[in-house]
Amino acid sequence: MRLSVIGPAALVALVGTMLAPVDGLQDEAPAASVAATPVLTITGRDVSGVGPIAPGMVGANQRWVDDGDGAWDPETRKPQASITSLAEQIGLNAVRYPGGTVANMFDVGQMLAHGCQTNGGGIGGGVRGAMYQPITADRSGYTITQHAKVIDEIAGQSTLMVPMVNSSPKEAATFVNRLIDARPSQADIYVELANEPYGPNQAYWRSREPRVTLRQYIQGGVQHQPSTGGANRLFDADNCNLEGPAEGDGSTRRFRTRFGPIALDLKPTVFVNGKPHTFVRGAPGPREFTVEQQNVVVLGRAPADEAKLRISYSVRHGGFVQFRNAIERLDDEHDGVRIHVCSSWATQGFVDAMGSRPFECLAVHSYAEFEDGSESPTAADGFRRLMRQTSRESDELHALRTRIVKGHPNRFLMVTEFGSLGVAYQRQKDRFMHTVVLARMLASQGNEGVRISNLSNFSTLFWQRASGPVLSDQGYLLELVRHLVGQQPVTTAERHAGVTTLATTAGDEVQLFVVNQRTTAFSPTVQIPARTGATCVKTRSLQGQIDQLNDDGTGPPTTHRPAAAAATWPAGQLSGNVELPPVSITLLTFAPVGAGCTDPTDW
């Protein structure tokens, strides 16, 4: 690969795009160019509409359960120093709270106290079990106060996912305001409204018809609860179990629905053993009931033992527009705070449905999934499948950015969850192929100007060993990416199958991030812009077998992580040979020779 320069003599950035077509394993160059040295030309042109790599590109999705994925020590009531020190080492900047699917029904009323919560997962969501499974107080101790202390320790920023299906715009604004109070030094607050609301298994109170669901997400509205799925049952009001319906016990009068606020003007009806009660707004009579706190039902008298309870009711909810307006009003109440509210319905359908209504950003979830096929793939076949899907995900990200910035240059993308999925390949996330997937996605995101990029999940950044946590491959990957933060991407003219590149510059430093998904080494000739002095070339590389597991528990991750190598190009030398190992992730740094150039230990 020859890197030739076009443009001024000043150092310019190197950026490669996601390189399609890529089938994952590409052992040789195309036949027509076998004898030729591949060429990568720096154009010197900034990627259109893309600013410098944002600090939030080094981020992770953290779930509040289990003490924030182990970030909080409940015994000392302090952040886990062994975790926060590693997080600070890799430059972890953006940390999402309270997480993803498992937090779909996170009770923001419990954000300042240890209290039971409800799992909104249904497809796992990090806490395996049925939808609405109760999560006890001992697993729900990671409140927003503890979270703020952890973020302070790692010198990062918190990003928020605000649940919509069980809260109101006013409650959501209170939730965001609590983070501002807890971290007054954080100038930018990024807020994602809901988590994957487009998923049919995450519709909750909303309609199952996609067009209606999208309208309800944007505008809110009233939705009658169906008679199936348990939504028409009543549940204990004094615990977090929304899975098991309550029965009469001869003493309890207070129950709750799954969703609120109840649309009281539509006159809900409670049935006790099939007999209806009448709703009244005042104090309930013997066979009457009222509703308080939006979804707590108070019966006039306790139903008899083992009485069967159900309710016919409708839910009145705010939508994206109402939630956004309530949250953005906090800007006026806090000097020096900028709040960015993003839609989690990150599709072109949302963009079109919004029409002329303003929005600032989209929060994308991006996952490379195995293509159809129930068979358990070989390592090579699985890798090919993932590489194809990664290319498609990158193409979709580009199309989405192109669509949202048209006529609105200040709009931007966040990627609040990304990774790979595939039940056909067991323990996929423990294998080096997953790290390669993440590296390719990060390269694409850098080229698309993504501001926040959260690996899924926070816990995968670390391997637990008998002596304590150590960085996983994903942790080392983020440590590479931190070197690109603040630098500017530009375009390149050529593409090479099986190789993905992202390059950046800042001042007199040029960096080239290269993912070689080929199973053979790739040995390019790299040429950098003209300069008068000598150049320090530092190489940092992650490599491993695509099927290699990294959690045998006996020591550091088994993936090969060589110490950083350093070499010097004499004054006037503009090119040199660099060998990129098979299936590897490499960061090349070109800078004027300085005191640190001969130090090979700096990762």
Coordinates of C-alpha atoms in Angstrom, one line a residue:
M1 CA 0.0 0.0 0.0
R2 CA 1.5 3.3 -1.1
L3 CA 0.4 6.4 0.7
S4 CA 1.0 9.4 -1.6
V5 CA 0.2 12.9 -0.7
I6 CA -1.9 15.6 -2.5
G7 CA -2.2 19.0 -0.9
P8 CA -0.1 21.4 1.1
A9 CA 3.0 20.5 2.9
A10 CA 1.4 20.9 6.3
L11 CA 0.4 17.6 7.8
V12 CA -3.1 16.5 6.8
A13 CA -5.2 13.8 8.3
L14 CA -5.6 10.3 6.9
V15 CA -9.1 8.8 6.9
G16 CA -10.3 5.7 5.2
T17 CA -13.9 4.8 4.8
M18 CA -15.5 1.4 5.5
L19 CA -14.1 -0.5 2.6
A20 CA -16.8 -2.2 0.5
P21 CA -17.0 -4.8 -0.9
V22 CA -15.5 -6.7 2.0
D23 CA -16.3 -10.4 2.5
G24 CA -14.4 -10.7 5.7
L25 CA -11.5 -13.0 4.8
Q26 CA -9.5 -11.5 2.0
D27 CA -6.2 -13.4 1.7
E28 CA -4.9 -11.9 -1.5
A29 CA -5.2 -8.7 -3.5
P30 CA -7.5 -8.8 -6.6
A31 CA -5.8 -10.7 -9.5
A32 CA -5.4 -7.6 -11.6
S33 CA -3.1 -5.9 -9.1
V34 CA -1.3 -8.9 -7.5
A35 CA 2.1 -7.6 -8.7
A36 CA 1.4 -3.9 -7.8
T37 CA 1.9 -2.2 -4.5
P38 CA -1.5 -1.1 -3.2
V39 CA -1.9 2.7 -3.1
L40 CA -3.8 4.8 -0.6
T41 CA -3.9 8.5 -1.5
I42 CA -4.5 11.2 1.0
T43 CA -6.7 13.8 -0.6
G44 CA -6.3 16.4 2.1
R45 CA -10.1 17.1 2.0
D46 CA -12.0 17.0 5.3
V47 CA -14.8 14.6 5.4
S48 CA -17.9 16.6 4.5
G49 CA -19.7 17.9 7.5
V50 CA -17.6 15.9 9.9
G51 CA -15.7 17.6 12.8
P52 CA -12.9 16.3 14.9
I53 CA -13.2 12.9 16.7
A54 CA -15.3 13.6 19.8
P55 CA -14.2 12.5 23.3
G56 CA -17.5 10.5 23.5
M57 CA -16.2 8.1 20.9
V58 CA -14.6 6.3 23.8
G59 CA -17.7 5.2 25.5
A60 CA -19.7 2.2 26.9
N61 CA -23.3 1.3 27.7
Q62 CA -23.5 0.7 31.5
R63 CA -26.5 -0.9 33.1
W64 CA -27.5 0.2 36.5
V65 CA -28.1 -3.4 37.8
D66 CA -25.5 -5.2 39.9
D67 CA -23.8 -2.0 41.1
G68 CA -23.4 -0.5 37.7
D69 CA -21.8 -3.6 36.1
G70 CA -19.4 -3.8 39.1
A71 CA -18.3 -0.1 39.0
W72 CA -19.6 0.5 42.5
D73 CA -18.5 -1.1 45.8
P74 CA -21.6 -1.5 48.0
E75 CA -19.4 -2.4 51.0
T76 CA -17.2 0.7 51.0
R77 CA -19.9 2.8 49.3
K78 CA -17.3 4.1 46.9
P79 CA -16.5 3.5 43.2
Q80 CA -14.5 0.3 42.6
A81 CA -11.0 1.7 42.3
S82 CA -9.8 -1.3 40.3
I83 CA -12.4 -0.6 37.7
T84 CA -12.3 3.2 37.6
S85 CA -8.5 3.3 37.3
L86 CA -8.7 1.1 34.2
A87 CA -11.5 3.1 32.8
E88 CA -9.5 6.3 33.3
Q89 CA -6.5 4.6 31.7
I90 CA -8.4 3.9 28.5
G91 CA -9.9 7.4 28.5
L92 CA -13.5 6.2 28.9
N93 CA -15.5 9.3 28.4
A94 CA -19.1 8.6 27.7
V95 CA -21.0 6.2 30.1
R96 CA -24.7 5.6 29.5
Y97 CA -27.1 5.3 32.4
P98 CA -29.3 3.6 33.4
G99 CA -28.6 1.4 30.4
G100 CA -30.5 -0.3 27.6
T101 CA -33.3 -2.8 27.4
V102 CA -33.1 -3.8 31.1
A103 CA -33.8 -0.1 31.9
N104 CA -36.9 0.3 29.7
M105 CA -39.1 0.5 32.8
F106 CA -36.5 2.0 35.1
D107 CA -38.4 3.8 37.8
V108 CA -36.9 7.4 37.8
G109 CA -38.7 7.9 41.2
Q110 CA -36.1 5.5 42.7
M111 CA -33.1 7.3 41.2
L112 CA -32.0 8.8 44.5
A113 CA -32.8 5.8 46.7
H114 CA -32.1 2.1 46.9
G115 CA -35.4 0.5 45.8
C116 CA -36.8 -2.3 43.8
Q117 CA -37.0 -1.9 40.0
T118 CA -38.7 -3.8 37.2
N119 CA -36.9 -5.5 34.3
G120 CA -38.2 -4.2 31.0
G121 CA -36.1 -6.8 29.1
G122 CA -38.2 -9.6 27.8
I123 CA -35.4 -10.6 25.4
G124 CA -32.8 -10.7 28.1
G125 CA -31.7 -7.1 28.4
G126 CA -28.8 -8.1 30.5
V127 CA -31.0 -9.6 33.2
R128 CA -32.4 -12.9 32.0
G129 CA -36.0 -13.7 32.7
A130 CA -39.5 -12.8 31.7
M131 CA -40.6 -9.3 30.9
Y132 CA -41.4 -7.3 34.0
Q133 CA -39.4 -9.6 36.2
P134 CA -38.8 -7.8 39.6
I135 CA -35.3 -6.7 40.4
T136 CA -34.8 -6.5 44.1
A137 CA -33.3 -3.6 46.0
D138 CA -30.0 -5.4 46.5
R139 CA -29.5 -5.3 42.7
S140 CA -30.8 -1.8 42.3
G141 CA -28.5 0.1 44.5
Y142 CA -26.7 2.0 41.8
T143 CA -28.6 5.2 41.9
I144 CA -27.8 8.4 39.9
T145 CA -25.8 9.7 42.9
Q146 CA -23.5 6.7 42.9
H147 CA -23.3 6.9 39.1
A148 CA -22.2 10.5 39.3
K149 CA -19.4 9.6 41.7
V150 CA -18.1 6.9 39.4
I151 CA -18.1 9.3 36.4
D152 CA -16.2 11.8 38.6
E153 CA -13.6 9.2 39.3
I154 CA -12.9 8.4 35.7
A155 CA -13.1 12.1 34.6
G156 CA -15.7 11.3 32.0
Q157 CA -19.3 12.3 31.2
S158 CA -22.6 10.7 31.7
T159 CA -25.2 10.2 29.0
L160 CA -28.7 9.4 29.9
M161 CA -31.4 7.1 28.5
V162 CA -34.7 8.3 29.7
P163 CA -37.5 5.7 29.9
M164 CA -40.8 6.9 28.4
V165 CA -43.2 4.0 28.8
N166 CA -43.7 4.5 32.6
S167 CA -42.9 8.1 33.1
S168 CA -44.1 11.6 32.1
P169 CA -42.3 14.5 30.6
K170 CA -42.2 16.3 33.9
E171 CA -40.7 13.2 35.6
A172 CA -38.1 12.9 32.8
A173 CA -37.1 16.5 33.3
T174 CA -36.7 15.9 37.0
F175 CA -34.5 12.9 36.2
V176 CA -32.2 15.0 33.9
N177 CA -32.1 17.8 36.4
R178 CA -30.8 15.4 39.1
L179 CA -27.8 14.6 36.9
I180 CA -27.1 18.3 36.4
D181 CA -27.3 18.8 40.2
A182 CA -25.0 15.8 40.8
R183 CA -22.4 16.9 38.2
P184 CA -22.6 20.7 37.9
S185 CA -19.2 20.7 36.0
Q186 CA -20.6 18.6 33.1
A187 CA -21.3 21.2 30.4
D188 CA -23.0 18.9 27.8
I189 CA -25.8 16.5 28.8
Y190 CA -26.8 14.0 26.1
V191 CA -30.2 12.5 26.5
E192 CA -31.7 9.5 24.6
L193 CA -35.4 9.3 24.7
A194 CA -36.4 5.6 25.2
N195 CA -34.6 2.5 24.2
E196 CA -35.3 0.8 20.9
P197 CA -39.0 1.8 20.8
Y198 CA -39.3 0.5 17.2
G199 CA -38.9 -3.1 18.4
P200 CA -42.2 -5.0 18.5
N201 CA -41.1 -6.7 21.7
Q202 CA -40.5 -3.2 23.3
A203 CA -43.7 -1.5 22.4
Y204 CA -45.2 -2.0 25.9
W205 CA -48.3 0.2 26.1
R206 CA -48.1 1.4 22.5
S207 CA -49.8 0.0 19.5
R208 CA -48.4 -3.1 17.7
E209 CA -49.0 -1.4 14.3
P210 CA -45.7 0.2 13.2
R211 CA -47.1 3.4 11.8
V212 CA -49.3 4.0 14.8
T213 CA -46.4 3.2 17.2
L214 CA -44.2 5.7 15.5
R215 CA -46.9 8.4 15.7
Q216 CA -47.4 7.6 19.4
Y217 CA -43.6 7.8 20.0
I218 CA -43.5 11.3 18.4
Q219 CA -46.8 12.7 19.6
G220 CA -47.9 10.6 22.5
G221 CA -51.5 9.9 22.8
V222 CA -54.0 7.5 24.3
Q223 CA -53.8 3.7 24.0
H224 CA -56.3 1.2 25.4
Q225 CA -54.6 -1.7 27.1
P226 CA -55.2 -5.0 25.4
S227 CA -57.0 -7.9 27.2
T228 CA -54.0 -10.1 26.5
G229 CA -50.5 -10.2 27.9
G230 CA -51.4 -9.4 31.5
A231 CA -51.7 -5.6 30.9
N232 CA -55.4 -5.7 32.1
R233 CA -54.4 -7.1 35.5
L234 CA -53.7 -5.3 38.8
F235 CA -50.4 -5.8 40.7
D236 CA -49.2 -5.3 44.2
A237 CA -48.6 -1.6 44.9
D238 CA -45.9 -2.1 47.5
N239 CA -43.3 -4.0 45.5
C240 CA -41.8 -4.0 42.0
N241 CA -43.4 -7.2 40.7
L242 CA -45.3 -6.4 37.5
E243 CA -45.0 -10.0 36.4
G244 CA -47.3 -11.7 38.8
P245 CA -50.9 -10.3 39.1
A246 CA -52.2 -9.6 42.6
E247 CA -55.1 -11.4 44.2
G248 CA -57.3 -10.2 47.0
D249 CA -56.1 -11.0 50.5
G250 CA -58.9 -9.5 52.5
S251 CA -56.8 -6.5 53.7
T252 CA -55.0 -4.8 50.8
R253 CA -56.9 -2.0 49.1
R254 CA -54.1 -0.4 47.0
F255 CA -52.9 -1.9 43.7
R256 CA -51.3 -0.6 40.6
T257 CA -51.4 -1.0 36.8
R258 CA -48.4 -1.7 34.7
F259 CA -48.5 1.6 32.9
G260 CA -49.5 5.1 33.7
P261 CA -50.7 7.8 33.6
I262 CA -54.2 6.3 33.3
A263 CA -56.5 8.4 31.1
L264 CA -59.1 9.1 33.8
D265 CA -61.5 10.9 31.4
L266 CA -62.1 7.6 29.7
K267 CA -63.5 6.1 32.9
P268 CA -61.5 3.0 33.7
T269 CA -63.3 0.0 35.3
V270 CA -62.0 -2.4 37.9
F271 CA -63.5 -5.9 37.9
V272 CA -63.4 -8.0 41.1
N273 CA -64.3 -11.6 40.4
G274 CA -65.9 -10.4 37.1
K275 CA -68.1 -7.7 38.8
P276 CA -67.4 -4.1 37.8
H277 CA -66.6 -1.2 40.2
T278 CA -67.4 2.3 39.4
F279 CA -64.6 4.9 39.1
V280 CA -65.1 8.1 41.1
R281 CA -62.8 11.1 41.4
G282 CA -63.5 11.6 45.1
A283 CA -63.2 9.3 48.0
P284 CA -64.1 5.8 47.0
G285 CA -67.3 4.2 48.3
P286 CA -67.8 0.5 49.2
R287 CA -67.8 -0.7 45.6
E288 CA -65.9 2.1 44.1
F289 CA -62.3 3.0 43.3
T290 CA -60.1 6.0 42.5
V291 CA -56.7 6.4 41.0
E292 CA -53.7 8.2 42.6
Q293 CA -50.1 8.8 41.5
Q294 CA -51.1 8.2 37.9
N295 CA -51.4 4.4 38.1
V296 CA -52.1 3.4 41.8
V297 CA -55.7 2.0 42.1
V298 CA -57.4 2.5 45.5
L299 CA -60.4 0.3 46.1
G300 CA -63.2 1.3 48.4
R301 CA -62.7 -1.9 50.4
A302 CA -60.3 -4.8 50.3
P303 CA -61.4 -7.6 48.0
A304 CA -62.0 -11.0 49.6
D305 CA -59.3 -13.6 49.8
E306 CA -58.2 -14.9 46.4
A307 CA -60.5 -12.5 44.6
K308 CA -59.4 -12.2 40.9
L309 CA -58.7 -8.6 39.8
R310 CA -58.5 -7.0 36.5
I311 CA -59.0 -3.5 35.0
S312 CA -60.1 -2.0 31.7
Y313 CA -58.1 1.3 31.2
S314 CA -56.3 3.5 28.7
V315 CA -52.9 5.1 29.0
R316 CA -52.3 8.7 28.2
H317 CA -48.6 9.4 27.4
G318 CA -46.5 12.2 26.2
G319 CA -44.3 11.7 23.1
F320 CA -40.9 12.7 21.9
V321 CA -42.1 16.3 21.3
Q322 CA -43.5 16.8 24.8
F323 CA -40.5 15.0 26.5
R324 CA -38.0 17.0 24.5
N325 CA -39.7 20.3 25.3
A326 CA -39.8 19.6 29.0
I327 CA -36.1 18.6 29.1
E328 CA -34.8 21.3 27.0
R329 CA -36.4 24.0 29.2
L330 CA -33.7 23.0 31.7
D331 CA -31.2 24.9 29.5
D332 CA -32.8 28.2 30.7
E333 CA -32.5 27.2 34.3
H334 CA -28.8 26.2 34.4
D335 CA -26.1 28.6 33.1
G336 CA -23.4 26.9 31.2
V337 CA -25.3 23.6 30.6
R338 CA -26.2 22.5 27.1
I339 CA -28.7 19.7 26.8
H340 CA -28.9 17.6 23.6
V341 CA -32.1 15.5 23.3
C342 CA -31.9 12.6 20.8
S343 CA -34.5 10.4 19.4
S344 CA -33.9 6.7 19.9
W345 CA -36.2 6.0 16.9
A346 CA -33.2 6.3 14.6
T347 CA -34.7 5.6 11.2
Q348 CA -35.4 7.6 8.1
G349 CA -39.1 7.0 8.9
F350 CA -38.8 9.1 12.0
V351 CA -37.0 11.9 10.1
D352 CA -39.8 11.9 7.5
A353 CA -42.6 11.7 10.1
M354 CA -41.1 14.7 12.0
G355 CA -41.5 16.9 9.0
S356 CA -40.8 20.5 9.9
R357 CA -40.7 19.8 13.6
P358 CA -37.2 20.4 15.0
F359 CA -34.9 17.7 16.4
E360 CA -31.2 17.8 17.1
C361 CA -29.9 14.2 16.9
L362 CA -30.6 10.5 16.5
A363 CA -29.4 7.8 18.9
V364 CA -28.5 4.8 16.8
H365 CA -28.2 1.2 17.9
S366 CA -26.0 -0.7 15.5
Y367 CA -25.4 -4.5 15.7
A368 CA -23.8 -6.9 13.2
E369 CA -25.9 -10.1 13.3
F370 CA -25.3 -13.4 11.8
E371 CA -27.2 -13.8 8.5
D372 CA -30.0 -16.4 8.3
G373 CA -29.0 -19.9 9.0
S374 CA -29.5 -22.0 12.1
E375 CA -26.4 -24.1 11.6
S376 CA -23.4 -23.4 13.8
P377 CA -20.9 -21.8 11.5
T378 CA -17.2 -22.5 11.4
A379 CA -14.9 -19.7 12.6
A380 CA -14.0 -18.6 9.1
D381 CA -17.7 -18.6 7.9
G382 CA -18.8 -16.8 11.0
F383 CA -16.2 -14.2 10.5
R384 CA -17.2 -13.7 6.9
R385 CA -20.8 -13.3 7.9
L386 CA -20.0 -10.7 10.5
M387 CA -17.8 -8.7 8.2
R388 CA -20.5 -8.5 5.5
Q389 CA -23.1 -7.4 8.1
T390 CA -20.6 -4.8 9.5
S391 CA -20.3 -3.3 6.1
R392 CA -24.0 -3.1 5.8
E393 CA -24.4 -1.4 9.2
S394 CA -21.7 1.1 8.2
D395 CA -23.5 1.8 4.9
E396 CA -26.8 2.4 6.8
L397 CA -25.1 4.7 9.2
H398 CA -23.7 6.8 6.3
A399 CA -27.2 6.9 4.6
L400 CA -28.8 8.0 7.9
R401 CA -26.3 10.8 8.4
T402 CA -26.7 12.0 4.8
R403 CA -30.4 12.1 5.3
I404 CA -30.6 14.0 8.6
V405 CA -28.0 16.7 7.8
K406 CA -29.6 17.6 4.5
G407 CA -30.7 21.2 5.1
H408 CA -29.8 20.8 8.8
P409 CA -25.9 20.8 9.0
N410 CA -25.9 20.9 12.8
R411 CA -27.8 17.6 13.3
F412 CA -25.6 14.7 14.5
L413 CA -25.6 11.0 15.3
M414 CA -24.9 9.2 18.6
V415 CA -24.4 5.5 18.6
T416 CA -25.5 4.5 22.1
E417 CA -25.1 0.7 21.6
F418 CA -23.1 -1.2 19.1
G419 CA -21.6 -4.7 18.8
S420 CA -22.4 -8.0 17.3
L421 CA -25.1 -10.6 18.0
G422 CA -25.6 -14.2 17.1
V423 CA -26.9 -17.1 19.0
A424 CA -25.6 -19.5 16.3
Y425 CA -22.1 -18.9 17.5
Q426 CA -21.7 -19.4 21.2
R427 CA -19.7 -17.0 23.3
Q428 CA -19.3 -14.8 20.3
K429 CA -18.5 -11.7 22.3
D430 CA -15.6 -13.6 24.0
R431 CA -13.9 -14.2 20.7
F432 CA -11.4 -11.9 18.9
M433 CA -13.7 -11.7 15.9
H434 CA -16.0 -9.5 18.0
T435 CA -13.2 -7.1 18.7
V436 CA -12.5 -6.8 14.9
V437 CA -16.3 -6.1 14.4
L438 CA -16.1 -3.3 17.0
A439 CA -12.9 -1.8 15.4
R440 CA -14.5 -1.7 11.9
M441 CA -17.6 0.0 13.3
L442 CA -15.6 2.6 15.2
A443 CA -13.7 3.4 12.0
S444 CA -17.0 4.0 10.2
Q445 CA -18.4 6.1 13.1
G446 CA -15.3 8.3 13.1
N447 CA -15.9 9.0 9.4
E448 CA -19.5 9.8 10.0
G449 CA -18.9 12.3 12.8
V450 CA -20.5 10.3 15.6
R451 CA -20.3 12.2 18.9
I452 CA -21.1 9.4 21.4
S453 CA -20.2 5.8 20.8
N454 CA -21.1 3.3 23.4
L455 CA -19.7 -0.2 23.2
S456 CA -22.2 -2.8 24.5
N457 CA -21.5 -3.4 27.3
F458 CA -19.4 -1.7 30.0
S459 CA -18.6 -5.0 31.7
T460 CA -17.0 -6.3 28.5
L461 CA -14.1 -3.8 28.8
F462 CA -12.7 -5.9 31.7
W463 CA -11.8 -9.5 32.4
Q464 CA -12.2 -10.6 35.9
R465 CA -9.1 -12.4 37.3
A466 CA -8.2 -13.8 40.7
S467 CA -5.9 -10.9 41.2
G468 CA -8.5 -8.4 40.0
P469 CA -9.8 -7.0 36.8
V470 CA -7.7 -6.5 33.7
L471 CA -8.4 -4.8 30.4
S472 CA -10.1 -7.0 27.8
D473 CA -9.4 -6.7 24.0
Q474 CA -12.3 -4.2 23.9
G475 CA -10.6 -2.2 26.6
Y476 CA -7.4 -2.1 24.7
L477 CA -9.3 -1.2 21.5
L478 CA -10.7 1.9 23.2
E479 CA -7.3 2.8 24.5
L480 CA -6.2 2.9 20.9
V481 CA -9.1 5.1 19.9
R482 CA -8.4 7.6 22.6
H483 CA -5.3 8.7 20.7
L484 CA -7.6 9.9 17.9
V485 CA -9.8 12.1 20.0
G486 CA -9.6 15.8 19.0
Q487 CA -8.1 15.1 15.6
Q488 CA -9.7 15.8 12.2
P489 CA -10.6 13.1 9.6
V490 CA -10.1 13.6 5.9
T491 CA -11.0 11.4 2.8
T492 CA -8.8 9.0 0.9
A493 CA -9.1 8.1 -2.7
E494 CA -8.6 4.3 -2.9
R495 CA -10.3 1.3 -1.3
H496 CA -8.7 -2.1 -0.6
A497 CA -10.8 -5.2 0.1
G498 CA -10.2 -6.7 3.5
V499 CA -8.7 -3.5 5.0
T500 CA -10.5 -0.7 6.8
T501 CA -8.8 2.6 7.7
L502 CA -9.4 5.7 9.6
A503 CA -6.8 8.4 9.8
T504 CA -6.6 11.7 11.6
T505 CA -4.4 14.7 12.2
A506 CA -3.8 17.4 14.8
G507 CA -1.1 20.0 14.4
D508 CA 2.1 18.1 13.3
E509 CA 0.8 14.6 14.2
V510 CA -0.7 12.2 11.8
Q511 CA -2.3 8.9 12.8
L512 CA -3.5 5.9 10.8
F513 CA -5.9 3.4 12.4
V514 CA -6.0 0.2 10.3
V515 CA -8.1 -2.9 10.7
N516 CA -6.7 -5.8 8.6
Q517 CA -9.4 -8.5 8.5
R518 CA -7.4 -10.6 6.1
T519 CA -5.9 -13.8 7.3
T520 CA -2.5 -12.9 5.9
A521 CA -0.2 -10.0 6.7
F522 CA -0.7 -6.8 4.8
S523 CA 2.6 -4.9 4.2
P524 CA 2.0 -1.4 2.9
T525 CA 4.4 1.3 1.8
V526 CA 3.2 4.3 3.8
Q527 CA 4.1 7.8 2.6
I528 CA 3.4 10.9 4.7
P529 CA 3.4 14.6 3.9
A530 CA 6.7 16.4 3.4
R531 CA 8.5 17.7 6.4
T532 CA 11.9 19.0 7.2
G533 CA 12.7 17.1 10.3
A534 CA 13.0 13.5 11.3
T535 CA 9.8 11.5 11.9
C536 CA 9.0 9.2 14.8
V537 CA 6.8 6.3 13.7
K538 CA 5.1 4.5 16.6
T539 CA 3.1 1.2 16.1
R540 CA 0.5 -0.2 18.5
S541 CA -1.2 -3.4 17.5
L542 CA -3.9 -5.9 18.7
Q543 CA -4.0 -9.2 16.9
G544 CA -5.4 -12.7 17.5
Q545 CA -7.0 -15.7 15.9
I546 CA -10.6 -14.9 15.0
D547 CA -11.9 -17.8 17.0
Q548 CA -9.6 -17.2 20.0
L549 CA -11.2 -17.0 23.4
N550 CA -9.8 -14.6 25.9
D551 CA -11.2 -15.4 29.3
D552 CA -9.5 -18.6 30.5
G553 CA -9.1 -16.8 33.9
T554 CA -5.5 -17.6 34.4
G555 CA -3.9 -14.3 33.6
P556 CA -4.2 -11.3 31.2
P557 CA -6.2 -11.8 28.0
T558 CA -4.6 -14.4 25.7
T559 CA -5.0 -12.1 22.7
H560 CA -1.5 -11.0 21.6
R561 CA -0.9 -7.4 22.5
P562 CA 2.7 -6.6 21.6
A563 CA 4.5 -3.6 23.2
A564 CA 4.4 -0.5 21.2
A565 CA 7.3 -0.4 18.7
A566 CA 9.0 2.8 17.7
A567 CA 11.2 3.7 14.7
T568 CA 12.7 6.9 13.3
W569 CA 12.6 8.1 9.7
P570 CA 15.5 10.5 9.0
A571 CA 14.8 14.1 7.9
G572 CA 13.4 14.1 4.3
Q573 CA 12.1 10.5 4.3
L574 CA 8.5 10.5 3.4
S575 CA 7.7 6.8 3.2
G576 CA 8.5 3.4 4.8
N577 CA 7.3 -0.1 5.0
V578 CA 4.9 -1.2 7.7
E579 CA 3.7 -4.8 8.3
L580 CA 0.1 -5.2 9.5
P581 CA -0.3 -8.7 11.1
P582 CA -3.1 -11.0 10.0
V583 CA -6.5 -10.2 11.6
S584 CA -5.2 -7.2 13.5
I585 CA -6.0 -3.7 14.6
T586 CA -3.1 -1.3 14.4
L587 CA -2.6 2.4 15.2
L588 CA 0.3 4.1 13.4
T589 CA 1.4 7.5 14.8
F590 CA 3.7 9.8 12.8
A591 CA 5.1 12.8 14.6
P592 CA 8.3 14.9 14.8
V593 CA 11.1 13.1 16.7
G594 CA 10.9 13.8 20.4
A595 CA 12.1 12.4 23.7
G596 CA 9.4 9.6 23.7
C597 CA 10.1 8.2 20.3
T598 CA 12.5 5.5 21.6
D599 CA 10.3 4.4 24.4
P600 CA 8.6 1.1 23.3
T601 CA 6.4 0.7 26.4
D602 CA 3.9 3.5 25.7
W603 CA 0.7 1.8 24.6

